[in-house]
Each structure stands twice: as structure tokens, then as C-alpha cells.
PDB file of C-alpha atoms in Angstrom:
ATOM      1  CA  LEU A   1       0.143   0.139   0.215  1.00 79.00           C
ATOM      2  CA  GLN A   2       2.836   2.528   0.315  1.00 75.00           C
ATOM      3  CA  GLN A   3       3.535   2.012  -3.354  1.00 81.00           C
ATOM      4  CA  VAL A   4      -0.208   2.398  -4.831  1.00 88.00           C
ATOM      5  CA  HIS A   5      -1.622   6.059  -5.880  1.00 91.00           C
ATOM      6  CA  PRO A   6      -3.565   7.674  -3.370  1.00 91.00           C
ATOM      7  CA  ASN A   7      -6.538   7.151  -5.339  1.00 93.00           C
ATOM      8  CA  VAL A   8      -5.990   3.496  -5.234  1.00 95.00           C
ATOM      9  CA  LEU A   9      -5.427   3.740  -1.879  1.00 95.00           C
ATOM     10  CA  ALA A  10      -8.211   5.838  -1.135  1.00 95.00           C
ATOM     11  CA  LYS A  11     -10.986   3.310  -3.357  1.00 96.00           C
ATOM     12  CA  ILE A  12      -9.061  -0.008  -0.972  1.00 96.00           C
ATOM     13  CA  LEU A  13     -10.154   2.269   2.086  1.00 96.00           C
ATOM     14  CA  LYS A  14     -13.373   2.892   1.071  1.00 96.00           C
ATOM     15  CA  GLN A  15     -13.968  -0.772   0.491  1.00 97.00           C
ATOM     16  CA  ARG A  16     -13.261  -1.250   4.370  1.00 97.00           C
ATOM     17  CA  THR A  17     -15.300   1.121   5.629  1.00 96.00           C
ATOM     18  CA  VAL A  18     -17.372  -0.809   8.381  1.00 96.00           C
ATOM     19  CA  TYR A  19     -19.971   1.977   9.165  1.00 95.00           C
ATOM     20  CA  GLN A  20     -20.934   5.285   8.560  1.00 93.00           C
ATOM     21  CA  ASN A  21     -23.923   7.821   9.406  1.00 91.00           C
ATOM     22  CA  GLU A  22     -23.044  12.159   9.635  1.00 89.00           C
ATOM     23  CA  GLU A  23     -20.872  12.487  11.847  1.00 92.00           C
ATOM     24  CA  ILE A  24     -17.906   9.758  11.729  1.00 94.00           C
ATOM     25  CA  VAL A  25     -16.892   6.864   9.251  1.00 96.00           C
ATOM     26  CA  VAL A  26     -15.102   4.046  10.580  1.00 97.00           C
ATOM     27  CA  ILE A  27     -12.691   1.903   8.307  1.00 98.00           C
ATOM     28  CA  ASP A  28     -11.377  -1.317   8.650  1.00 98.00           C
ATOM     29  CA  LYS A  29      -7.360  -0.367   8.633  1.00 98.00           C
ATOM     30  CA  PRO A  30      -4.754  -2.660   6.783  1.00 97.00           C
ATOM     31  CA  TYR A  31      -1.758  -3.483   7.728  1.00 97.00           C
ATOM     32  CA  GLY A  32       1.752  -1.397   7.128  1.00 94.00           C
ATOM     33  CA  LEU A  33      -0.089   1.514   6.550  1.00 95.00           C
ATOM     34  CA  PRO A  34       1.209   4.237   8.444  1.00 94.00           C
ATOM     35  CA  VAL A  35      -1.545   7.181   9.676  1.00 95.00           C
ATOM     36  CA  HIS A  36       0.777  10.039   9.484  1.00 92.00           C
ATOM     37  CA  GLY A  37       3.244  10.706   6.648  1.00 86.00           C
ATOM     38  CA  GLY A  38       7.314  11.000   7.841  1.00 82.00           C
ATOM     39  CA  PRO A  39      10.468  10.683   6.004  1.00 82.00           C
ATOM     40  CA  GLY A  40      10.700   8.066   3.881  1.00 81.00           C
ATOM     41  CA  ILE A  41       6.392   7.564   4.002  1.00 82.00           C
ATOM     42  CA  LYS A  42       4.987   7.668   0.518  1.00 84.00           C
ATOM     43  CA  ASN A  43       1.426   6.834   1.503  1.00 89.00           C
ATOM     44  CA  CYS A  44       0.045   7.538   4.290  1.00 93.00           C
ATOM     45  CA  ILE A  45      -4.087   7.455   6.410  1.00 95.00           C
ATOM     46  CA  ALA A  46      -4.180  11.201   6.504  1.00 94.00           C
ATOM     47  CA  ASP A  47      -2.843  12.033   2.951  1.00 93.00           C
ATOM     48  CA  VAL A  48      -5.985  10.830   1.322  1.00 94.00           C
ATOM     49  CA  LEU A  49      -8.808  11.578   3.331  1.00 94.00           C
ATOM     50  CA  PRO A  50      -9.627  14.184   1.240  1.00 93.00           C
ATOM     51  CA  ILE A  51      -9.693  11.893  -1.426  1.00 93.00           C
ATOM     52  CA  LEU A  52     -11.700   9.471   0.514  1.00 94.00           C
ATOM     53  CA  ALA A  53     -14.511  12.030   1.518  1.00 93.00           C
ATOM     54  CA  LYS A  54     -15.226  13.142  -2.204  1.00 92.00           C
ATOM     55  CA  MET A  55     -15.453   9.047  -2.465  1.00 92.00           C
ATOM     56  CA  LEU A  56     -17.721   8.477   0.116  1.00 90.00           C
ATOM     57  CA  GLU A  57     -19.913  11.869  -0.518  1.00 77.00           C
ATOM     58  CA  ASP A  58     -20.573  13.872  -2.866  1.00 61.00           C
ATOM     59  CA  MET A  59     -17.679  16.186  -5.045  1.00 57.00           C
ATOM     60  CA  ARG A  60     -18.235  18.842  -2.111  1.00 62.00           C
ATOM     61  CA  ALA A  61     -17.458  16.994   0.689  1.00 72.00           C
ATOM     62  CA  GLU A  62     -14.853  18.231   3.500  1.00 84.00           C
ATOM     63  CA  PRO A  63     -12.076  16.698   4.005  1.00 86.00           C
ATOM     64  CA  LEU A  64     -12.257  13.547   6.759  1.00 94.00           C
ATOM     65  CA  HIS A  65     -10.387  14.200  10.339  1.00 96.00           C
ATOM     66  CA  LEU A  66      -7.884  11.880  12.246  1.00 96.00           C
ATOM     67  CA  CYS A  67      -9.560  11.139  15.774  1.00 96.00           C
ATOM     68  CA  HIS A  68      -6.768   9.058  16.762  1.00 95.00           C
ATOM     69  CA  ARG A  69      -4.094   6.992  15.714  1.00 92.00           C
ATOM     70  CA  LEU A  70      -2.945   3.223  15.055  1.00 95.00           C
ATOM     71  CA  ASP A  71       0.599   2.250  14.819  1.00 93.00           C
ATOM     72  CA  LYS A  72       1.605   1.234  10.811  1.00 94.00           C
ATOM     73  CA  GLU A  73       1.908  -2.404  11.725  1.00 95.00           C
ATOM     74  CA  THR A  74      -1.544  -2.183  13.808  1.00 97.00           C
ATOM     75  CA  THR A  75      -5.271  -3.240  12.135  1.00 98.00           C
ATOM     76  CA  GLY A  76      -8.715  -2.962  12.573  1.00 98.00           C
ATOM     77  CA  VAL A  77     -11.049  -0.488  13.989  1.00 98.00           C
ATOM     78  CA  MET A  78     -10.088   2.996  13.253  1.00 98.00           C
ATOM     79  CA  VAL A  79     -12.392   6.075  13.282  1.00 97.00           C
ATOM     80  CA  LEU A  80     -12.750   9.337  11.216  1.00 97.00           C
ATOM     81  CA  ALA A  81     -14.883  12.278  11.552  1.00 95.00           C
ATOM     82  CA  ARG A  82     -16.656  14.088   9.207  1.00 93.00           C
ATOM     83  CA  SER A  83     -15.808  17.344  10.527  1.00 93.00           C
ATOM     84  CA  LYS A  84     -13.488  19.257  12.976  1.00 94.00           C
ATOM     85  CA  GLU A  85     -16.439  19.443  15.147  1.00 95.00           C
ATOM     86  CA  ALA A  86     -17.069  15.754  15.398  1.00 94.00           C
ATOM     87  CA  ALA A  87     -13.554  15.133  15.723  1.00 96.00           C
ATOM     88  CA  GLU A  88     -12.595  17.547  18.791  1.00 97.00           C
ATOM     89  CA  LYS A  89     -15.851  15.799  20.633  1.00 96.00           C
ATOM     90  CA  ILE A  90     -14.444  12.242  19.622  1.00 96.00           C
ATOM     91  CA  ARG A  91     -11.027  13.038  20.505  1.00 96.00           C
ATOM     92  CA  LEU A  92     -11.844  14.883  24.177  1.00 96.00           C
ATOM     93  CA  LEU A  93     -13.806  10.797  24.605  1.00 96.00           C
ATOM     94  CA  PHE A  94     -10.369   9.841  24.049  1.00 95.00           C
ATOM     95  CA  LYS A  95      -8.860  11.436  26.116  1.00 93.00           C
ATOM     96  CA  THR A  96     -11.530  11.061  29.285  1.00 94.00           C
ATOM     97  CA  ARG A  97     -10.712   7.628  29.020  1.00 93.00           C
ATOM     98  CA  GLN A  98     -14.854   6.604  27.442  1.00 95.00           C
ATOM     99  CA  VAL A  99     -13.792   4.716  24.546  1.00 96.00           C
ATOM    100  CA  GLU A 100     -13.415   1.096  25.515  1.00 96.00           C
ATOM    101  CA  LYS A 101     -11.134  -0.268  23.471  1.00 97.00           C
ATOM    102  CA  ILE A 102     -10.142  -4.215  22.782  1.00 98.00           C
ATOM    103  CA  TYR A 103      -7.059  -5.426  20.996  1.00 98.00           C
ATOM    104  CA  TRP A 104      -6.345  -9.085  20.437  1.00 98.00           C
ATOM    105  CA  ALA A 105      -2.440  -9.969  20.526  1.00 98.00           C
ATOM    106  CA  VAL A 106      -0.561 -13.209  19.588  1.00 98.00           C
ATOM    107  CA  VAL A 107       2.453 -13.273  22.010  1.00 98.00           C
ATOM    108  CA  LEU A 108       5.298 -15.678  23.402  1.00 98.00           C
ATOM    109  CA  GLY A 109       5.115 -17.299  26.291  1.00 97.00           C
ATOM    110  CA  ASP A 110       1.775 -17.460  28.800  1.00 97.00           C
ATOM    111  CA  PRO A 111       1.760 -14.358  30.758  1.00 97.00           C
ATOM    112  CA  ASP A 112       1.517 -15.210  34.456  1.00 94.00           C
ATOM    113  CA  PRO A 113      -0.905 -14.462  36.084  1.00 96.00           C
ATOM    114  CA  VAL A 114      -3.308 -15.571  33.036  1.00 97.00           C
ATOM    115  CA  GLU A 115      -5.452 -12.282  33.364  1.00 98.00           C
ATOM    116  CA  GLY A 116      -5.004  -8.959  35.140  1.00 98.00           C
ATOM    117  CA  VAL A 117      -3.658  -5.047  34.790  1.00 98.00           C
ATOM    118  CA  VAL A 118      -0.242  -3.697  33.957  1.00 97.00           C
ATOM    119  CA  GLU A 119      -0.034  -0.330  35.456  1.00 96.00           C
ATOM    120  CA  ILE A 120       3.747   0.927  34.823  1.00 96.00           C
ATOM    121  CA  PRO A 121       4.058   4.322  33.879  1.00 97.00           C
ATOM    122  CA  ILE A 122       6.282   4.207  29.874  1.00 97.00           C
ATOM    123  CA  VAL A 123       9.071   6.727  29.214  1.00 96.00           C
ATOM    124  CA  GLU A 124      10.471   7.234  25.878  1.00 95.00           C
ATOM    125  CA  LYS A 125      14.588   6.604  25.961  1.00 93.00           C
ATOM    126  CA  GLU A 126      17.537   6.785  24.009  1.00 91.00           C
ATOM    127  CA  VAL A 127      19.242   2.732  23.250  1.00 88.00           C
ATOM    128  CA  GLN A 128      22.879   3.408  23.554  1.00 83.00           C
ATOM    129  CA  SER A 129      24.433   0.826  21.034  1.00 78.00           C
ATOM    130  CA  HIS A 130      26.286   0.384  17.551  1.00 77.00           C
ATOM    131  CA  GLN A 131      23.105   1.513  16.226  1.00 77.00           C
ATOM    132  CA  SER A 132      21.831   4.779  18.472  1.00 81.00           C
ATOM    133  CA  HIS A 133      17.815   4.506  18.311  1.00 84.00           C
ATOM    134  CA  TYR A 134      14.632   5.613  20.187  1.00 90.00           C
ATOM    135  CA  LYS A 135      12.267   3.027  22.005  1.00 94.00           C
ATOM    136  CA  MET A 136       9.633   3.316  24.593  1.00 95.00           C
ATOM    137  CA  THR A 137      10.639   1.751  27.866  1.00 95.00           C
ATOM    138  CA  LEU A 138       9.015   1.169  31.133  1.00 95.00           C
ATOM    139  CA  ALA A 139       9.961   3.754  34.005  1.00 94.00           C
ATOM    140  CA  PRO A 140       8.526   1.421  36.784  1.00 94.00           C
ATOM    141  CA  ASN A 141       7.920   3.797  40.576  1.00 92.00           C
ATOM    142  CA  TYR A 142       9.498   0.809  42.322  1.00 91.00           C
ATOM    143  CA  ARG A 143      12.572  -1.146  42.327  1.00 89.00           C
ATOM    144  CA  VAL A 144      13.964  -4.155  44.334  1.00 91.00           C
ATOM    145  CA  ARG A 145      16.701  -3.481  46.467  1.00 90.00           C
ATOM    146  CA  PRO A 146      19.902  -5.972  45.569  1.00 90.00           C
ATOM    147  CA  GLU A 147      21.489  -5.845  49.205  1.00 91.00           C
ATOM    148  CA  ASP A 148      18.077  -6.849  50.674  1.00 91.00           C
ATOM    149  CA  GLY A 149      15.252  -7.570  48.149  1.00 90.00           C
ATOM    150  CA  LYS A 150      13.485  -5.104  49.991  1.00 93.00           C
ATOM    151  CA  VAL A 151      11.141  -3.836  47.186  1.00 93.00           C
ATOM    152  CA  THR A 152      11.040   0.664  47.366  1.00 93.00           C
ATOM    153  CA  LYS A 153       9.718   3.370  45.877  1.00 93.00           C
ATOM    154  CA  ILE A 154      11.597   5.251  43.219  1.00 90.00           C
ATOM    155  CA  ARG A 155      11.715   8.934  42.115  1.00 90.00           C
ATOM    156  CA  ARG A 156       9.283   9.581  39.500  1.00 89.00           C
ATOM    157  CA  ASN A 157      10.994  10.241  36.131  1.00 91.00           C
ATOM    158  CA  PRO A 158       9.044  13.464  34.749  1.00 92.00           C
ATOM    159  CA  LYS A 159       8.801  12.932  31.447  1.00 94.00           C
ATOM    160  CA  ALA A 160       7.246   9.330  32.247  1.00 95.00           C
ATOM    161  CA  GLU A 161       3.500   8.680  31.413  1.00 96.00           C
ATOM    162  CA  SER A 162       0.789   6.568  33.288  1.00 95.00           C
ATOM    163  CA  ALA A 163       0.004   3.631  31.350  1.00 96.00           C
ATOM    164  CA  VAL A 164      -2.287   1.327  32.425  1.00 97.00           C
ATOM    165  CA  THR A 165      -3.654  -2.478  30.177  1.00 98.00           C
ATOM    166  CA  ARG A 166      -5.637  -4.653  31.142  1.00 98.00           C
ATOM    167  CA  TYR A 167      -5.022  -8.352  29.663  1.00 98.00           C
ATOM    168  CA  ARG A 168      -6.194 -11.641  29.839  1.00 97.00           C
ATOM    169  CA  ARG A 169      -5.331 -14.790  27.976  1.00 97.00           C
ATOM    170  CA  LEU A 170      -7.463 -16.133  25.490  1.00 97.00           C
ATOM    171  CA  ALA A 171      -5.866 -19.371  24.676  1.00 97.00           C
ATOM    172  CA  ALA A 172      -2.258 -20.987  25.028  1.00 97.00           C
ATOM    173  CA  ALA A 173      -0.230 -23.465  22.265  1.00 97.00           C
ATOM    174  CA  SER A 174       3.022 -23.535  20.470  1.00 97.00           C
ATOM    175  CA  ALA A 175       4.581 -21.602  23.097  1.00 97.00           C
ATOM    176  CA  CYS A 176       2.494 -18.574  22.181  1.00 98.00           C
ATOM    177  CA  SER A 177      -0.769 -17.243  23.837  1.00 98.00           C
ATOM    178  CA  LEU A 178      -3.445 -14.978  22.179  1.00 98.00           C
ATOM    179  CA  LEU A 179      -4.341 -12.358  24.505  1.00 98.00           C
ATOM    180  CA  GLU A 180      -7.639  -9.735  24.719  1.00 98.00           C
ATOM    181  CA  LEU A 181      -6.011  -6.120  25.596  1.00 98.00           C
ATOM    182  CA  GLN A 182      -8.009  -3.187  27.198  1.00 98.00           C
ATOM    183  CA  PRO A 183      -5.508  -0.233  27.203  1.00 97.00           C
ATOM    184  CA  ILE A 184      -7.232   1.951  29.886  1.00 95.00           C
ATOM    185  CA  THR A 185      -4.608   4.803  28.468  1.00 94.00           C
ATOM    186  CA  GLY A 186      -3.287   6.010  25.299  1.00 92.00           C
ATOM    187  CA  VAL A 187       0.671   6.138  25.514  1.00 94.00           C
ATOM    188  CA  LYS A 188       2.709   5.847  22.040  1.00 94.00           C
ATOM    189  CA  HIS A 189       3.093   1.852  21.939  1.00 96.00           C
ATOM    190  CA  GLN A 190       1.532   0.841  25.292  1.00 97.00           C
ATOM    191  CA  ILE A 191       0.835  -2.491  24.365  1.00 98.00           C
ATOM    192  CA  ARG A 192       3.845  -3.598  22.782  1.00 97.00           C
ATOM    193  CA  VAL A 193       6.102  -2.147  25.789  1.00 97.00           C
ATOM    194  CA  HIS A 194       3.598  -3.621  28.457  1.00 98.00           C
ATOM    195  CA  LEU A 195       3.731  -7.087  27.231  1.00 98.00           C
ATOM    196  CA  ALA A 196       7.530  -7.091  26.366  1.00 97.00           C
ATOM    197  CA  TYR A 197       8.665  -5.221  29.375  1.00 96.00           C
ATOM    198  CA  GLY A 198       6.655  -5.914  31.712  1.00 96.00           C
ATOM    199  CA  LEU A 199       4.685  -9.457  31.136  1.00 97.00           C
ATOM    200  CA  GLY A 200       8.126 -10.328  29.389  1.00 96.00           C
ATOM    201  CA  CYS A 201       5.536 -12.155  26.729  1.00 98.00           C
ATOM    202  CA  PRO A 202       6.460  -9.810  23.586  1.00 97.00           C
ATOM    203  CA  ILE A 203       3.623  -9.417  20.207  1.00 98.00           C
ATOM    204  CA  LEU A 204       4.540 -12.373  17.270  1.00 98.00           C
ATOM    205  CA  GLY A 205       6.583 -10.427  15.247  1.00 97.00           C
ATOM    206  CA  ASP A 206       7.063  -7.100  16.888  1.00 96.00           C
ATOM    207  CA  HIS A 207      10.987  -7.136  16.041  1.00 94.00           C
ATOM    208  CA  LYS A 208      11.334  -3.830  17.801  1.00 93.00           C
ATOM    209  CA  TYR A 209      10.206  -4.330  21.276  1.00 95.00           C
ATOM    210  CA  SER A 210      11.720  -8.172  21.550  1.00 93.00           C
ATOM    211  CA  HIS A 211      15.631  -7.071  22.309  1.00 88.00           C
ATOM    212  CA  TRP A 212      15.921  -4.030  24.317  1.00 82.00           C
ATOM    213  CA  SER A 213      19.887  -3.151  23.210  1.00 81.00           C
ATOM    214  CA  LYS A 214      19.955  -3.942  19.478  1.00 80.00           C
ATOM    215  CA  LEU A 215      17.832  -4.081  16.749  1.00 79.00           C
ATOM    216  CA  ALA A 216      17.551  -7.531  15.628  1.00 86.00           C
ATOM    217  CA  PRO A 217      14.762  -9.844  14.327  1.00 92.00           C
ATOM    218  CA  GLN A 218      12.811 -11.396  16.841  1.00 95.00           C
ATOM    219  CA  LYS A 219      14.520 -15.404  18.063  1.00 96.00           C
ATOM    220  CA  LEU A 220      11.853 -17.378  17.901  1.00 96.00           C
ATOM    221  CA  PRO A 221      10.853 -20.853  20.193  1.00 96.00           C
ATOM    222  CA  GLU A 222      11.410 -23.819  18.376  1.00 96.00           C
ATOM    223  CA  LEU A 223       8.271 -25.142  18.599  1.00 97.00           C
ATOM    224  CA  THR A 224       6.640 -22.166  16.889  1.00 97.00           C
ATOM    225  CA  LEU A 225       9.162 -21.645  13.867  1.00 97.00           C
ATOM    226  CA  ARG A 226       8.234 -25.487  13.742  1.00 97.00           C
ATOM    227  CA  ARG A 227       4.732 -24.894  13.427  1.00 97.00           C
ATOM    228  CA  LEU A 228       4.763 -21.919  11.241  1.00 97.00           C
ATOM    229  CA  LYS A 229       6.381 -23.664   8.943  1.00 96.00           C
ATOM    230  CA  LEU A 230       9.344 -21.178   9.095  1.00 96.00           C
ATOM    231  CA  GLU A 231      13.581 -20.752   9.152  1.00 96.00           C
ATOM    232  CA  GLN A 232      14.847 -18.572  12.452  1.00 96.00           C
ATOM    233  CA  SER A 233      16.438 -16.807   9.160  1.00 95.00           C
ATOM    234  CA  LYS A 234      13.450 -15.345   8.032  1.00 95.00           C
ATOM    235  CA  ALA A 235      11.777 -14.498  11.590  1.00 95.00           C
ATOM    236  CA  ARG A 236      12.233 -10.929  10.210  1.00 94.00           C
ATOM    237  CA  HIS A 237       9.212 -10.904   7.621  1.00 95.00           C
ATOM    238  CA  LEU A 238       6.763 -11.880   9.902  1.00 97.00           C
ATOM    239  CA  PRO A 239       4.388  -8.946  10.634  1.00 97.00           C
ATOM    240  CA  LEU A 240       3.050  -8.117  14.025  1.00 98.00           C
ATOM    241  CA  HIS A 241      -0.009 -10.079  15.516  1.00 98.00           C
ATOM    242  CA  LEU A 242      -1.454  -7.035  17.014  1.00 98.00           C
ATOM    243  CA  HIS A 243      -5.524  -5.982  15.648  1.00 98.00           C
ATOM    244  CA  ALA A 244      -7.798  -3.733  16.751  1.00 98.00           C
ATOM    245  CA  HIS A 245     -10.633  -6.340  17.618  1.00 98.00           C
ATOM    246  CA  ARG A 246     -13.190  -3.601  18.808  1.00 98.00           C
ATOM    247  CA  LEU A 247     -14.185  -0.046  19.689  1.00 98.00           C
ATOM    248  CA  CYS A 248     -16.724   0.976  21.495  1.00 97.00           C
ATOM    249  CA  LEU A 249     -17.600   4.807  21.214  1.00 96.00           C
ATOM    250  CA  PRO A 250     -20.746   7.018  23.694  1.00 95.00           C
ATOM    251  CA  LEU A 251     -22.365   8.968  21.057  1.00 90.00           C
ATOM    252  CA  GLY A 252     -25.310   9.665  22.269  1.00 84.00           C
ATOM    253  CA  GLN A 253     -25.938   6.124  22.538  1.00 87.00           C
ATOM    254  CA  PRO A 254     -23.119   3.793  22.416  1.00 91.00           C
ATOM    255  CA  LEU A 255     -21.462   2.420  18.933  1.00 95.00           C
ATOM    256  CA  ASP A 256     -20.121  -0.692  18.828  1.00 97.00           C
ATOM    257  CA  PHE A 257     -17.638  -1.672  15.932  1.00 97.00           C
ATOM    258  CA  VAL A 258     -15.789  -4.776  15.564  1.00 97.00           C
ATOM    259  CA  CYS A 259     -13.183  -5.381  12.855  1.00 97.00           C
ATOM    260  CA  LYS A 260     -13.033  -9.216  11.874  1.00 96.00           C
ATOM    261  CA  LEU A 261      -9.103 -11.104  12.462  1.00 96.00           C
ATOM    262  CA  PRO A 262      -6.818 -10.107   9.071  1.00 97.00           C
ATOM    263  CA  PHE A 263      -6.011 -12.962   6.746  1.00 96.00           C
ATOM    264  CA  PHE A 264      -2.137 -13.083   7.935  1.00 97.00           C
ATOM    265  CA  PHE A 265      -3.559 -13.454  11.787  1.00 97.00           C
ATOM    266  CA  GLN A 266      -6.166 -16.014  11.340  1.00 97.00           C
ATOM    267  CA  LYS A 267      -3.954 -17.824   9.446  1.00 97.00           C
ATOM    268  CA  THR A 268      -1.586 -18.058  12.219  1.00 97.00           C
ATOM    269  CA  LEU A 269      -3.973 -18.284  14.711  1.00 97.00           C
ATOM    270  CA  ARG A 270      -4.400 -22.024  12.643  1.00 97.00           C
ATOM    271  CA  LYS A 271      -0.880 -23.010  12.466  1.00 97.00           C
ATOM    272  CA  LEU A 272      -0.089 -22.408  15.943  1.00 98.00           C
ATOM    273  CA  GLU A 273      -3.334 -24.305  17.093  1.00 96.00           C
ATOM    274  CA  LEU A 274      -4.871 -21.162  18.954  1.00 96.00           C
ATOM    275  CA  ASP A 275      -8.374 -21.965  18.959  1.00 89.00           C
ATOM    276  CA  ILE A 276     -10.167 -18.288  18.784  1.00 79.00           C
ATOM    277  CA  PRO A 277     -13.287 -17.655  21.185  1.00 69.00           C
ATOM    278  CA  LYS A 278     -16.481 -17.235  19.612  1.00 69.00           C
ATOM    279  CA  ASP A 279     -17.633 -13.446  20.575  1.00 57.00           C
TER     280      ASP A 279
END
């Protein structure tokens, strides 16, 4: 989708429209498509919103507006607003945590406990390695003292943002788990960081957050590789398995949107023998 003509991209997004009314348009965001432009990004959702608006409405339609963001690799429910006023109203609902968001992810390993809440602040840090780069990471409020093993409160990092993620395991097989996640806050890369560094269960295909100090493809357990019929040397091509499955928006009456898992995600679940719970 990075290579197609903007009109073609707008047409694809139009086909992926799951709901529209006079205030909003809800799309099923495809994989690998950034929401915003930036260096080296040829195509993004923000750029084609005026074209998409014209395709959905008459030719005089005003451009659509972004209300929230999803990572480039995340698929699923995304809400666009038809006017500035509607966009501001919806952004406020996200900001004041009135929007319920449910994600599904395939992760390596098994979280312990299998259900719970990760509440650890997150901060962006520079990773000093042979290839210096920036990553989001945990900034815990507590640490264990090495001398006596006691838990002590530490000074809060002023740059850290509060981050809270609820999780529960839906299925486990092949050294992997399928998790349902509910981010209560909306910090950049929150789910990925909480799972990888908080629970020690990085998302399948998350090559950025599977190691701390290096940029390298994710290392997968033997059993997982066997089930996926994959060589470790090809693991770099695995896509990120994180999907915005459901979103509940309290606009007048609560609106509930669900996006089916993308084809590659369903295929992975079958190969790993992870059973999808029936909604």
C-alpha cells in the first residue's frame, strides 16, 4: 500500500468502510499503512482523507479528520470524523478515557498470571548501542534493592506517562498465547511495551520490542518455528500480530464496532492451533 497511487489507496479504504453516519466514518485499517506521513513515507491515511471523503459523499464533501491513531503495523477499527467539531468531540472522548478499546494479540510465551492489569509508567529513551535508536520503555515507580531484596519506591521520572493495560489470556498453544487487551490509557506503543517488558511476552512479529539493546529480528521458540513452518533466519518477515478488534464509542447512544481478524492473523492462529473464542 506504500507504493499505490493515492486514489487507489482511497478506494481500498472506501471498500474497508465498516460504518458511516453524518458524524463519523469507521474503517478497518489495513496492515503496514501509516496513519501520518514522515521521512521515507510515501503513502499514509492522513494524505488521502480528502479523496476518501469525496468518494464517500458528493464531490463537495469536506475532508475527513483523524480522531486517534494506530501504529503502522496495527490492523482494525479506526474512527474518522466528518467535521472538525465531531473530531474534537471524539478526541475528547479518547482523552477522557470514555472510549472502550479491545485489542487481540498473539504473544510469545504465557503471561503469569494469565489475567491482570499492567500499571507501569512509560517513557521514551535513547538506546546506546552500535546503532543508537529511540524506544519507549518502562519507568517503574518501584525497584527491588539488591542488598536485601526489599521493594522500595523510587523517584518518578518527570517525563514518564502513566500507562495502564488490562489483559487476559484467551488461548495458549505452541509456546504462544492469544491475549485480549484493553488499554485504559493511550501512550505511544503502550501495549507492545507492557507485553514485552512488563509481562515478558513480546507480540509475535514485534522486532522492535523483543530486544532492548539491539535492532534485530525476534528470536522464536523451536516449537513456534516448527508450527509456522518457518526458519529462524526468515523470522524478520513475520508481521506484527496486533489487531484493534473492537471499539465502543459513546456518541449519544453507545456505538459498538468490530473488525474481523486479518487473513494473515487467522492463518497464524490456525498454524499455532490457538483456538479463537466465539464472540
